[in-house]
JSON list of C-alpha atoms in Angstrom, two decimals:
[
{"chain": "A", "resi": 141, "resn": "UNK", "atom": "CA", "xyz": [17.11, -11.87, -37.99]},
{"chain": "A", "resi": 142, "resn": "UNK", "atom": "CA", "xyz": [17.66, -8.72, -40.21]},
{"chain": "A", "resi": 143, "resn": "UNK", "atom": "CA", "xyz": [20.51, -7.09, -38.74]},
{"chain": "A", "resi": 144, "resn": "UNK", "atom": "CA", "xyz": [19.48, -3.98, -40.55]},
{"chain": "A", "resi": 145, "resn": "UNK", "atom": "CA", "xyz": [17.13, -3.91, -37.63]},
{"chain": "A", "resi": 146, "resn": "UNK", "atom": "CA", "xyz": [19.43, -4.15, -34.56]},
{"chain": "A", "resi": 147, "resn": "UNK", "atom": "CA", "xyz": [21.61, -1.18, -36.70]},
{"chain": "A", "resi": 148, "resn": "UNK", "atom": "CA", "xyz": [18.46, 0.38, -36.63]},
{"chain": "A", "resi": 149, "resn": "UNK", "atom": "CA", "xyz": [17.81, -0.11, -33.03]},
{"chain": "A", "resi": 150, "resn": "UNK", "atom": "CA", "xyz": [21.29, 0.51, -31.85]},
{"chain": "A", "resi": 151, "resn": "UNK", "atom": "CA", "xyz": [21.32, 3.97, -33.69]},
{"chain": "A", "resi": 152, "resn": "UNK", "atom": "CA", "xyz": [18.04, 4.81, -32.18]},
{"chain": "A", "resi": 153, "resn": "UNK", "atom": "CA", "xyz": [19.44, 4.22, -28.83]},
{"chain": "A", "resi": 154, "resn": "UNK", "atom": "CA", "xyz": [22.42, 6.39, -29.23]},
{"chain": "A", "resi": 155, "resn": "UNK", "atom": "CA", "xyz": [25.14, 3.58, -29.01]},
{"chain": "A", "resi": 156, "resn": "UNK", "atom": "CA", "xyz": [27.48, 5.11, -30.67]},
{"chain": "A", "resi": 157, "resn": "UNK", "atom": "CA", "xyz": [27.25, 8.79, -28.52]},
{"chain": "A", "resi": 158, "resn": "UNK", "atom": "CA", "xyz": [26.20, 7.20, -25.09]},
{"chain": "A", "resi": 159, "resn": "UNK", "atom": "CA", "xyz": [28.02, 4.57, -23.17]},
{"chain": "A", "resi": 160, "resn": "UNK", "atom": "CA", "xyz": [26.02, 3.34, -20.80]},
{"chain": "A", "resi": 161, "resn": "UNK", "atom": "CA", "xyz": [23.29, 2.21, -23.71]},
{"chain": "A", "resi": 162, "resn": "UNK", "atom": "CA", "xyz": [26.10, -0.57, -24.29]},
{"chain": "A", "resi": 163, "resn": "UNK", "atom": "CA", "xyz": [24.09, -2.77, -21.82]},
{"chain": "A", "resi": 164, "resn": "UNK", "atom": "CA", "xyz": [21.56, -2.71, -24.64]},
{"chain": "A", "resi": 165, "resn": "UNK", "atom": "CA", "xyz": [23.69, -3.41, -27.05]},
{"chain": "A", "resi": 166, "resn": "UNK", "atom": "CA", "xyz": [24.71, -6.48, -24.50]},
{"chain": "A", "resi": 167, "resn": "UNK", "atom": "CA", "xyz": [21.49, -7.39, -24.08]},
{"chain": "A", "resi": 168, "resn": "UNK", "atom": "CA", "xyz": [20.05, -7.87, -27.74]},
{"chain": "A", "resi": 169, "resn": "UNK", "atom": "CA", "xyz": [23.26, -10.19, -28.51]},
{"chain": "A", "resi": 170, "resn": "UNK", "atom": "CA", "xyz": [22.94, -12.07, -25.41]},
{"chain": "A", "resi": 171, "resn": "UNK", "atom": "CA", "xyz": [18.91, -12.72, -25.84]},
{"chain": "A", "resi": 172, "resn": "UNK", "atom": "CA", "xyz": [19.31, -13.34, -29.81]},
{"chain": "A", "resi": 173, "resn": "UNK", "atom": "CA", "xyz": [22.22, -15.74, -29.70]},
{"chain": "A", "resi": 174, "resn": "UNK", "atom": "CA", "xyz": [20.86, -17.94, -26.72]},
{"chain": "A", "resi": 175, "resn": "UNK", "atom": "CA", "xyz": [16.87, -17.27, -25.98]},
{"chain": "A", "resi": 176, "resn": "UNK", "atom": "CA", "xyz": [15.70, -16.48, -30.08]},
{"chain": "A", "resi": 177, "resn": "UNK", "atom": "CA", "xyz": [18.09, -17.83, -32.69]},
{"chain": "A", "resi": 178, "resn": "UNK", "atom": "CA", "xyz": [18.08, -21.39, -31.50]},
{"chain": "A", "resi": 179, "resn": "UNK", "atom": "CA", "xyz": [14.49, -21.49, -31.65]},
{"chain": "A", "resi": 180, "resn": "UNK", "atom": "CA", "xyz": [13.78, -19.48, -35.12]},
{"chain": "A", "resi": 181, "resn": "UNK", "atom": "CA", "xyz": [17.14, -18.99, -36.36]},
{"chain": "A", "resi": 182, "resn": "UNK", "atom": "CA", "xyz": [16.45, -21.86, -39.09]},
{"chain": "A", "resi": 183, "resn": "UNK", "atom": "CA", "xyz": [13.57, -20.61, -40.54]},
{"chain": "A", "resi": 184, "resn": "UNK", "atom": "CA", "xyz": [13.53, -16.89, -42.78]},
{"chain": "A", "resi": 185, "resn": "UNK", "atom": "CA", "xyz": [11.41, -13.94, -41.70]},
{"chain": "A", "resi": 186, "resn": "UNK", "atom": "CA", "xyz": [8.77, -14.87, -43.57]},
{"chain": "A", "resi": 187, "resn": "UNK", "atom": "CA", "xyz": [8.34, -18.35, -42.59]},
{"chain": "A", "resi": 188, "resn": "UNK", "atom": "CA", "xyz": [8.12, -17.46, -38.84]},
{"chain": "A", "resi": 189, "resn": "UNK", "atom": "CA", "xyz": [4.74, -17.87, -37.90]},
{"chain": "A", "resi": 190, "resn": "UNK", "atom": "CA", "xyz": [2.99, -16.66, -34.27]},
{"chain": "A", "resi": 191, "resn": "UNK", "atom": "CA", "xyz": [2.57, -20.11, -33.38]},
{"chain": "A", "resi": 192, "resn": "UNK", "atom": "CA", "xyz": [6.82, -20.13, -33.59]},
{"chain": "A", "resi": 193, "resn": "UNK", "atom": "CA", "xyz": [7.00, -16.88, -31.81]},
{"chain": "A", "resi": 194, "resn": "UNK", "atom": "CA", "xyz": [4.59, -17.92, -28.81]},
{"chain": "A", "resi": 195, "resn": "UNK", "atom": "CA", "xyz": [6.33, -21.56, -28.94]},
{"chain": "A", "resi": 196, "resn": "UNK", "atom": "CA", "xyz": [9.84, -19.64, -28.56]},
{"chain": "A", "resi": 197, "resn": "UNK", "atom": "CA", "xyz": [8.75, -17.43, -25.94]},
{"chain": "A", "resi": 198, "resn": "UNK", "atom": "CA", "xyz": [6.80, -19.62, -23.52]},
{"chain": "A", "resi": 199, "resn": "UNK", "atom": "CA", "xyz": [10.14, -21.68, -23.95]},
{"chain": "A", "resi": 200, "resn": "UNK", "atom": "CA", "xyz": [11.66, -18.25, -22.12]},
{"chain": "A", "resi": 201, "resn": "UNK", "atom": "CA", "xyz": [9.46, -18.30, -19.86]},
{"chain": "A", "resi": 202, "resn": "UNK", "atom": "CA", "xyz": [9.11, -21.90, -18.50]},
{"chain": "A", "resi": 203, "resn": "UNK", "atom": "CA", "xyz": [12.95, -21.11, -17.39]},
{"chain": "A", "resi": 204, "resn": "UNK", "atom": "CA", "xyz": [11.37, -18.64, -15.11]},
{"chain": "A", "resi": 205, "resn": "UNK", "atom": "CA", "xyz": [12.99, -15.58, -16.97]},
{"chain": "A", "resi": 206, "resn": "UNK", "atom": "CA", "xyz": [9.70, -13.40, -17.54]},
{"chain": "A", "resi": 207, "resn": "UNK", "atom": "CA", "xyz": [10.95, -10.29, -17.83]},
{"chain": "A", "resi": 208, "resn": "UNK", "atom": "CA", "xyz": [13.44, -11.44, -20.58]},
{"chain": "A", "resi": 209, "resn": "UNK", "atom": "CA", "xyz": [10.53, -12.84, -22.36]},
{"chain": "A", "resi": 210, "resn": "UNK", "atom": "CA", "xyz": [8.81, -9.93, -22.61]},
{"chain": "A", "resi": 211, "resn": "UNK", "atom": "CA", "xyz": [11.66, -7.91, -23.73]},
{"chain": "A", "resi": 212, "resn": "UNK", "atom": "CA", "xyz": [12.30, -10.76, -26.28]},
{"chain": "A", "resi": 213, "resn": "UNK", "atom": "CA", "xyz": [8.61, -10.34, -27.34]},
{"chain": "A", "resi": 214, "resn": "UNK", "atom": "CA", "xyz": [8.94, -6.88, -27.41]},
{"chain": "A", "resi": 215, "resn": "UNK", "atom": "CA", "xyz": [12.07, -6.54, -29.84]},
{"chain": "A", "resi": 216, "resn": "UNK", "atom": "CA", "xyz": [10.68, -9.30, -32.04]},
{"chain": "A", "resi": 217, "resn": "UNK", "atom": "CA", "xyz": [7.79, -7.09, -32.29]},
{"chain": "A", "resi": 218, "resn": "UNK", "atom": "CA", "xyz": [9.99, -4.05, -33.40]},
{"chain": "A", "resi": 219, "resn": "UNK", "atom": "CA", "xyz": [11.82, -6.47, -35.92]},
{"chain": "A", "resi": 220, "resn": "UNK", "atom": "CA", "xyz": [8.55, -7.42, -37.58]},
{"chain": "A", "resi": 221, "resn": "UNK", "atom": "CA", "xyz": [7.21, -3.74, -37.83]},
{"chain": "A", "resi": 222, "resn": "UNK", "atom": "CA", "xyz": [10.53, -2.91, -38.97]},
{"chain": "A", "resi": 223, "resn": "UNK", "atom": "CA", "xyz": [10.52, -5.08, -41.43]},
{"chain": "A", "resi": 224, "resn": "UNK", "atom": "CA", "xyz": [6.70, -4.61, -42.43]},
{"chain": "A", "resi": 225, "resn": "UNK", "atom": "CA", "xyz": [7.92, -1.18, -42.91]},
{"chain": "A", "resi": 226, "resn": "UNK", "atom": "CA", "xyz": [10.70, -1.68, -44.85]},
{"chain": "A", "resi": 227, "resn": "UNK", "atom": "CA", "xyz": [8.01, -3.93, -47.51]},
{"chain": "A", "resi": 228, "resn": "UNK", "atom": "CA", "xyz": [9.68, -7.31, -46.64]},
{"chain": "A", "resi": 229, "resn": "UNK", "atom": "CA", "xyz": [6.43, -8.38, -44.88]},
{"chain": "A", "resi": 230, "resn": "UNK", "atom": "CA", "xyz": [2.85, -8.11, -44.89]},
{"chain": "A", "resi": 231, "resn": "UNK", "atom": "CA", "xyz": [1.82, -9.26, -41.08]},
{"chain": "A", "resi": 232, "resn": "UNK", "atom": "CA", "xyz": [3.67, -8.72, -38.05]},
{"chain": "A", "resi": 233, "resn": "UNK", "atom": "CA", "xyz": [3.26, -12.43, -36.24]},
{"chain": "A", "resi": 234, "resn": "UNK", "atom": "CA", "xyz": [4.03, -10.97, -32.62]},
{"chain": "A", "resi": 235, "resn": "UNK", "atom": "CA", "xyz": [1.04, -8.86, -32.98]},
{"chain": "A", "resi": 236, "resn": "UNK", "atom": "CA", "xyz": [-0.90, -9.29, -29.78]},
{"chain": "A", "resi": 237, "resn": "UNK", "atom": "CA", "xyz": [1.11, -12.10, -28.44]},
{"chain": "A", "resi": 238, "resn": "UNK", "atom": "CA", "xyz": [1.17, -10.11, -25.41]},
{"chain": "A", "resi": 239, "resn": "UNK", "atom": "CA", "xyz": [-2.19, -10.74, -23.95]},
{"chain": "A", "resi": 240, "resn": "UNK", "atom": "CA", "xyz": [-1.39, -14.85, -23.42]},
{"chain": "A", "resi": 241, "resn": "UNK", "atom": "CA", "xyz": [2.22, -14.22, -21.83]},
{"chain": "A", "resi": 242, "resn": "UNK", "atom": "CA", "xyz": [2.89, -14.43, -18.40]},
{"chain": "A", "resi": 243, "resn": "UNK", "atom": "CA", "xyz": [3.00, -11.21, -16.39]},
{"chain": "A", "resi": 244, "resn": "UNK", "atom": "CA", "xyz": [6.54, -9.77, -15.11]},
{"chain": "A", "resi": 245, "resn": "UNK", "atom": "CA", "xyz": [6.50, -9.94, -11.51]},
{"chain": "A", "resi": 246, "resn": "UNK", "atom": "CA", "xyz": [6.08, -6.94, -9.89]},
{"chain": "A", "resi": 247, "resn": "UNK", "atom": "CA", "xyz": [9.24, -4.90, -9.11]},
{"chain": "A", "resi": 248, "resn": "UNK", "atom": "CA", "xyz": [9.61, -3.10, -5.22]},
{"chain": "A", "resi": 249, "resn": "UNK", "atom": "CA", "xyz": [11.88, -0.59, -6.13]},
{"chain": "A", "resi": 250, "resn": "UNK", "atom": "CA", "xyz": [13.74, 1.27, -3.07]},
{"chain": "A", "resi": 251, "resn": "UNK", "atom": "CA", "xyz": [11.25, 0.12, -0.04]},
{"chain": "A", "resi": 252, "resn": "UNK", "atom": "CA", "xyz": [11.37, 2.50, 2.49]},
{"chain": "A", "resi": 253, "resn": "UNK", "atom": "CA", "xyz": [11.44, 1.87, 6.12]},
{"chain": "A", "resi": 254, "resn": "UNK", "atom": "CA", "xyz": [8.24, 2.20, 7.78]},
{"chain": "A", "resi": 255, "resn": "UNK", "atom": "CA", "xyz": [8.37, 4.24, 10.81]},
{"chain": "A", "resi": 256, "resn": "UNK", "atom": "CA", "xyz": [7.99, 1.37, 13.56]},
{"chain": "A", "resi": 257, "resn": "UNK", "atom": "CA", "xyz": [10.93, 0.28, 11.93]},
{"chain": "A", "resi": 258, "resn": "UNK", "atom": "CA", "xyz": [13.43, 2.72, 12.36]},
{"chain": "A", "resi": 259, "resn": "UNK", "atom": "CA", "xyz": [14.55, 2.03, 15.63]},
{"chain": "A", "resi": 260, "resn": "UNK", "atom": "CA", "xyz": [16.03, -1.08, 15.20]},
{"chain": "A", "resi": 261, "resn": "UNK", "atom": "CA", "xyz": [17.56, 0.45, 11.49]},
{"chain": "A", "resi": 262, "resn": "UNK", "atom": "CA", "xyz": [19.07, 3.43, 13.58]},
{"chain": "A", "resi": 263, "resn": "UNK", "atom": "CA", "xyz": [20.67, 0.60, 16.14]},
{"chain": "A", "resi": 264, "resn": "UNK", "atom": "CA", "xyz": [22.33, -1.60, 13.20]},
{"chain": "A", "resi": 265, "resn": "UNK", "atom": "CA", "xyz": [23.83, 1.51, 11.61]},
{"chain": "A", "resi": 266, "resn": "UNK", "atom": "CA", "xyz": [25.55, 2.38, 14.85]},
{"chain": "A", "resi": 267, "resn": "UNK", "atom": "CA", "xyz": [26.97, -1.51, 14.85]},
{"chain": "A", "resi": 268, "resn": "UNK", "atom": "CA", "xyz": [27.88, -0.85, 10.82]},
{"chain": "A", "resi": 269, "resn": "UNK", "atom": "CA", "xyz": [31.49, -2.25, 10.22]},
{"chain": "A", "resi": 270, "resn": "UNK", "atom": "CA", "xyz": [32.09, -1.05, 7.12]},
{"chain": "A", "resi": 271, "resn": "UNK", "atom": "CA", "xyz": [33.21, 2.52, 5.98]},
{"chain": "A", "resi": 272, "resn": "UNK", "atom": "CA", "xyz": [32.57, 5.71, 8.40]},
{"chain": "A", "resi": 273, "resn": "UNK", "atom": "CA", "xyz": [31.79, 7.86, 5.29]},
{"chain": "A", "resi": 274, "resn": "UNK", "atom": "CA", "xyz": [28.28, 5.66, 4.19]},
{"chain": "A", "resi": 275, "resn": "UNK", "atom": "CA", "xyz": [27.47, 5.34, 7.71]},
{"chain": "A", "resi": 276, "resn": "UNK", "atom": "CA", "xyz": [27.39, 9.38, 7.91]},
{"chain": "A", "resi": 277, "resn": "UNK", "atom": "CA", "xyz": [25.32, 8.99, 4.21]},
{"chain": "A", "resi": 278, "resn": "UNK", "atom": "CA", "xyz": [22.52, 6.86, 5.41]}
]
């Protein structure tokens, strides 16, 4: 993988101004050295083809992780329009990969309590053991 890209990408993202982009930083190491480069680490840019790419990522996602796949397929994308762009390459072998991956799963972020429900919510924060001061918060 070029690692003119992930300078690329890291710079992009601010890493060096903003801290908490670090998880990014985390991230693309962490998915590279165990979910991409074991897979199509061995072969050069050129030679990856999308029947590697799809191979590599439905690998991701038979371990359940679908939301890592997709940002694998994602950043693999930016690497081969990076590198399309910088003339290394004429086709970009992630193109529409997309449409035959699995869907994330959908994400509830912060439910709220429905109003039949806040009685009994009301009677477990009285009960709450823990500190006065996020009792008072809620």
């Amino acid at each position: 993988m070029p690692s003119n890209w992930k300078q690329f990408k890291l710079k992009k993202l601010g890493v060096d101004t903003v801290k908490n982009r670090q998880t990014t930083c985390v991230q693309i190491e962490r998915y590279l050295r165990k979910d991409l480069l074991p897979h199509l680490g061995h072969l050069a840019l050129t030679e990856i083809s999308q029947k590697d790419i799809l191979i590599t990522l439905r690998s991701i996602e038979a371990s359940g992780a679908l939301s890592i796949a997709d940002k694998c397929r994602s950043w693999l994308n930016e690497l081969f329009r990076h590198a399309i762009a910088e003339g290394h390459l004429q086709v970009n072998p992630v193109a529409d990969v997309d449409v035959i991956l699995l869907p994330c799963r959908p994400v509830n972020h912060n439910p709220y309590l429905q109003r039949e429900e806040l009685p009994s919510f009301l009677k477990a924060l009285t009960h709450y053991q823990g500190d006065r001061r996020i009792q008072l918060g809620v």
